[in-house]
């Protein structure tokens, strides 16, 4: 579904991605782990072109999206949901409005359709009673679940998660991870940048270990966590497990 | 030292001064109203990635902010007639004040947009919204709330600076003041009254600005 070939990205003189090649298949849950500054988030943000890569290609369902001047980028982004570390809910709108805005403006849904789906999704993330609340009144975990519902409302083909639990207090991490596990179980294609190794081990079909802007090692979670091959993977895992 | 105050002139001519104050308020409201309209578009232009739009709006803002308003007024009132025929003073005043206010409001709007967390734009774009949709539904509504206090300050500044149109014989508060001084020779009394009238107009707005600032801070 997403094919990445020799992806490169620089910020000024800093080389963040040094040629990443990989392929994400339909229905797959891929977790991306690695030390801070290894380029995981940049890699994820390149997938929906929030960062414009400096080299290499990304194909989404066979279409080269890195040729972004020739395609309708907004159409592509609408097919890729994204969840951010810091939620980024729209503070001037309540929960339902947050969820309904993009379906109505981008997909041209009617308000009725959009709201019906919004309530379904809120049910799914366990926040139906917060439909009319404003983001500032919600806890971090609740905000992140709303953010997930907002992304799902576009019925994306793939969901990108950028450290979705890193800004949360510990007691709220599980409520978000549980929602994500349910999505994975439903067969949604997911790419998750995370520090939650337990989640990666339990849910991922495949784990990518990144360091210095490269995918150093990739494998099933069992293999990668139990028998890492690369020295850098071993060092990283020994520090955090 | 032996000056004796004669407040009776102030009492007698207060209606005249108030008439002037009314015109001052009227001009200020029109100017800032138009300024907000112009400034919103130009302010959006100042954060545009379209080079032409950015350049045009920057030229406008820099020209207005970099030249005296008096010169701008002369340009409009004495200069433009070369092309458009005589412009009535009132029209010239409204054009000058509005165009001037627009540039300052544009900078307020630009700063407001840029103060919104980057994540807001990213979230909107990640949902497939276009840049203009993100502007319209996400950034601008949040900006408006934040720029209420600086807009209040702009209103106060314009209330005072509008006195410049007295030089083209528009009878706002300052012009009335100098006319009355010429008539009564009571400069001290008249100008004190004029100053106080300005203060009465600006103080409530200052209070309002402070109040909204406090409330907005609480909400953040």
mmCIF file of C-alpha atoms in Angstrom, chain A residues 78-212:
data_model
loop_
_atom_site.group_PDB
_atom_site.id
_atom_site.type_symbol
_atom_site.label_atom_id
_atom_site.label_comp_id
_atom_site.label_asym_id
_atom_site.label_seq_id
_atom_site.Cartn_x
_atom_site.Cartn_y
_atom_site.Cartn_z
ATOM 1 C CA UNK A 78 -7.474 12.572 3.354
ATOM 2 C CA UNK A 79 -6.757 8.844 2.905
ATOM 3 C CA UNK A 80 -4.084 8.880 5.620
ATOM 4 C CA UNK A 81 -5.175 9.638 9.156
ATOM 5 C CA UNK A 82 -2.615 11.103 11.492
ATOM 6 C CA UNK A 83 -2.478 11.247 15.264
ATOM 7 C CA UNK A 84 0.000 13.615 16.859
ATOM 8 C CA UNK A 85 1.960 13.487 20.066
ATOM 9 C CA UNK A 86 0.331 16.693 21.272
ATOM 10 C CA UNK A 87 -3.226 15.840 20.076
ATOM 11 C CA UNK A 88 -3.686 19.118 18.158
ATOM 12 C CA UNK A 89 -7.424 19.237 18.657
ATOM 13 C CA UNK A 90 -9.042 22.451 17.489
ATOM 14 C CA UNK A 91 -9.624 24.376 20.735
ATOM 15 C CA UNK A 92 -12.379 26.614 19.383
ATOM 16 C CA UNK A 93 -14.609 23.672 18.503
ATOM 17 C CA UNK A 94 -16.276 21.059 20.639
ATOM 18 C CA UNK A 95 -15.570 17.364 20.261
ATOM 19 C CA UNK A 96 -18.228 16.640 17.639
ATOM 20 C CA UNK A 97 -17.286 19.712 15.600
ATOM 21 C CA UNK A 98 -13.643 18.653 15.728
ATOM 22 C CA UNK A 99 -14.604 15.283 14.279
ATOM 23 C CA UNK A 100 -17.132 16.525 11.720
ATOM 24 C CA UNK A 101 -15.216 19.426 10.192
ATOM 25 C CA UNK A 102 -12.975 17.540 7.770
ATOM 26 C CA UNK A 103 -15.628 15.032 6.601
ATOM 27 C CA UNK A 104 -17.919 17.950 5.835
ATOM 28 C CA UNK A 105 -15.371 20.253 4.216
ATOM 29 C CA UNK A 106 -13.133 17.725 2.497
ATOM 30 C CA UNK A 107 -15.470 14.787 1.829
ATOM 31 C CA UNK A 108 -18.539 17.025 1.415
ATOM 32 C CA UNK A 109 -20.613 14.887 3.777
ATOM 33 C CA UNK A 110 -23.846 16.349 5.084
ATOM 34 C CA UNK A 111 -23.876 17.390 8.723
ATOM 35 C CA UNK A 112 -26.235 14.502 9.533
ATOM 36 C CA UNK A 113 -23.942 11.892 7.993
ATOM 37 C CA UNK A 114 -20.878 13.378 9.637
ATOM 38 C CA UNK A 115 -22.486 13.606 13.055
ATOM 39 C CA UNK A 116 -23.873 10.092 12.893
ATOM 40 C CA UNK A 117 -20.399 8.782 12.149
ATOM 41 C CA UNK A 118 -18.863 11.023 14.806
ATOM 42 C CA UNK A 119 -21.132 9.558 17.481
ATOM 43 C CA UNK A 120 -20.344 6.015 16.303
ATOM 44 C CA UNK A 121 -16.643 6.759 16.581
ATOM 45 C CA UNK A 122 -17.022 8.397 19.974
ATOM 46 C CA UNK A 123 -18.808 5.260 21.126
ATOM 47 C CA UNK A 124 -15.860 3.272 19.854
ATOM 48 C CA UNK A 125 -13.322 5.354 21.771
ATOM 49 C CA UNK A 126 -15.591 5.471 24.840
ATOM 50 C CA UNK A 127 -16.299 9.180 24.858
ATOM 51 C CA UNK A 128 -19.868 9.482 23.674
ATOM 52 C CA UNK A 129 -20.752 11.496 26.779
ATOM 53 C CA UNK A 130 -18.085 14.082 25.909
ATOM 54 C CA UNK A 131 -19.504 14.878 22.476
ATOM 55 C CA UNK A 132 -20.301 18.491 23.317
ATOM 56 C CA UNK A 133 -17.304 19.158 25.552
ATOM 57 C CA UNK A 134 -14.467 21.456 24.528
ATOM 58 C CA UNK A 135 -10.955 20.042 24.307
ATOM 59 C CA UNK A 136 -9.594 22.134 27.198
ATOM 60 C CA UNK A 137 -12.010 20.394 29.571
ATOM 61 C CA UNK A 138 -10.732 16.920 28.642
ATOM 62 C CA UNK A 139 -7.791 15.006 30.062
ATOM 63 C CA UNK A 140 -4.844 14.225 27.809
ATOM 64 C CA UNK A 141 -5.964 10.651 27.316
ATOM 65 C CA UNK A 142 -9.461 11.770 26.372
ATOM 66 C CA UNK A 143 -8.101 14.386 23.981
ATOM 67 C CA UNK A 144 -5.963 11.805 22.258
ATOM 68 C CA UNK A 145 -8.913 9.449 21.882
ATOM 69 C CA UNK A 146 -10.906 12.275 20.318
ATOM 70 C CA UNK A 147 -7.961 12.956 18.000
ATOM 71 C CA UNK A 148 -8.043 9.298 16.941
ATOM 72 C CA UNK A 149 -11.784 9.517 16.307
ATOM 73 C CA UNK A 150 -11.241 12.709 14.307
ATOM 74 C CA UNK A 151 -8.701 10.993 12.072
ATOM 75 C CA UNK A 152 -10.903 7.898 11.692
ATOM 76 C CA UNK A 153 -13.867 10.032 10.645
ATOM 77 C CA UNK A 154 -12.186 10.495 7.265
ATOM 78 C CA UNK A 155 -12.268 6.700 6.860
ATOM 79 C CA UNK A 156 -8.580 6.638 6.020
ATOM 80 C CA UNK A 157 -6.864 3.677 4.421
ATOM 81 C CA UNK A 158 -3.979 3.963 6.831
ATOM 82 C CA UNK A 159 -3.424 5.579 10.217
ATOM 83 C CA UNK A 160 -0.132 7.195 11.148
ATOM 84 C CA UNK A 161 0.579 7.575 14.859
ATOM 85 C CA UNK A 162 3.377 9.916 15.924
ATOM 86 C CA UNK A 163 4.273 8.943 19.505
ATOM 87 C CA UNK A 164 0.606 9.052 20.515
ATOM 88 C CA UNK A 165 1.222 8.379 24.190
ATOM 89 C CA UNK A 166 4.444 10.314 24.790
ATOM 90 C CA UNK A 167 2.710 13.457 26.056
ATOM 91 C CA UNK A 168 0.382 11.568 28.390
ATOM 92 C CA UNK A 169 0.508 11.026 32.103
ATOM 93 C CA UNK A 170 1.257 7.356 32.822
ATOM 94 C CA UNK A 171 -2.230 6.518 34.055
ATOM 95 C CA UNK A 172 -3.727 7.637 30.738
ATOM 96 C CA UNK A 173 -1.485 5.715 28.400
ATOM 97 C CA UNK A 174 -3.465 2.504 28.501
ATOM 98 C CA UNK A 175 -6.812 4.011 27.571
ATOM 99 C CA UNK A 176 -5.208 5.253 24.342
ATOM 100 C CA UNK A 177 -3.299 2.058 23.664
ATOM 101 C CA UNK A 178 -6.486 0.038 24.189
ATOM 102 C CA UNK A 179 -8.240 2.035 21.490
ATOM 103 C CA UNK A 180 -5.299 1.475 19.165
ATOM 104 C CA UNK A 181 -5.284 -2.250 19.901
ATOM 105 C CA UNK A 182 -8.966 -2.427 18.997
ATOM 106 C CA UNK A 183 -8.232 -0.691 15.697
ATOM 107 C CA UNK A 184 -5.435 -3.112 14.946
ATOM 108 C CA UNK A 185 -7.761 -5.996 15.674
ATOM 109 C CA UNK A 186 -10.243 -4.556 13.175
ATOM 110 C CA UNK A 187 -7.573 -4.915 10.521
ATOM 111 C CA UNK A 188 -6.726 -1.234 10.066
ATOM 112 C CA UNK A 189 -3.370 -0.536 8.486
ATOM 113 C CA UNK A 190 -1.270 1.334 11.040
ATOM 114 C CA UNK A 191 2.184 2.838 11.235
ATOM 115 C CA UNK A 192 3.040 3.668 14.832
ATOM 116 C CA UNK A 193 6.080 5.546 16.045
ATOM 117 C CA UNK A 194 6.237 4.606 19.694
ATOM 118 C CA UNK A 195 8.266 4.128 22.829
ATOM 119 C CA UNK A 196 5.727 1.652 24.150
ATOM 120 C CA UNK A 197 7.599 -1.606 23.643
ATOM 121 C CA UNK A 198 4.817 -3.626 25.280
ATOM 122 C CA UNK A 199 2.394 -2.324 22.684
ATOM 123 C CA UNK A 200 4.800 -3.011 19.827
ATOM 124 C CA UNK A 201 5.401 -6.528 21.069
ATOM 125 C CA UNK A 202 1.717 -7.285 21.461
ATOM 126 C CA UNK A 203 0.190 -5.591 18.432
ATOM 127 C CA UNK A 204 2.799 -5.092 15.718
ATOM 128 C CA UNK A 205 3.092 -7.423 12.769
ATOM 129 C CA UNK A 206 6.493 -5.959 12.092
ATOM 130 C CA UNK A 207 8.851 -3.690 14.026
ATOM 131 C CA UNK A 208 11.314 -1.322 12.384
ATOM 132 C CA UNK A 209 14.293 -0.203 14.429
ATOM 133 C CA UNK A 210 15.669 3.124 13.236
ATOM 134 C CA UNK A 211 18.945 4.824 14.053
ATOM 135 C CA UNK A 212 20.767 7.682 12.340
#
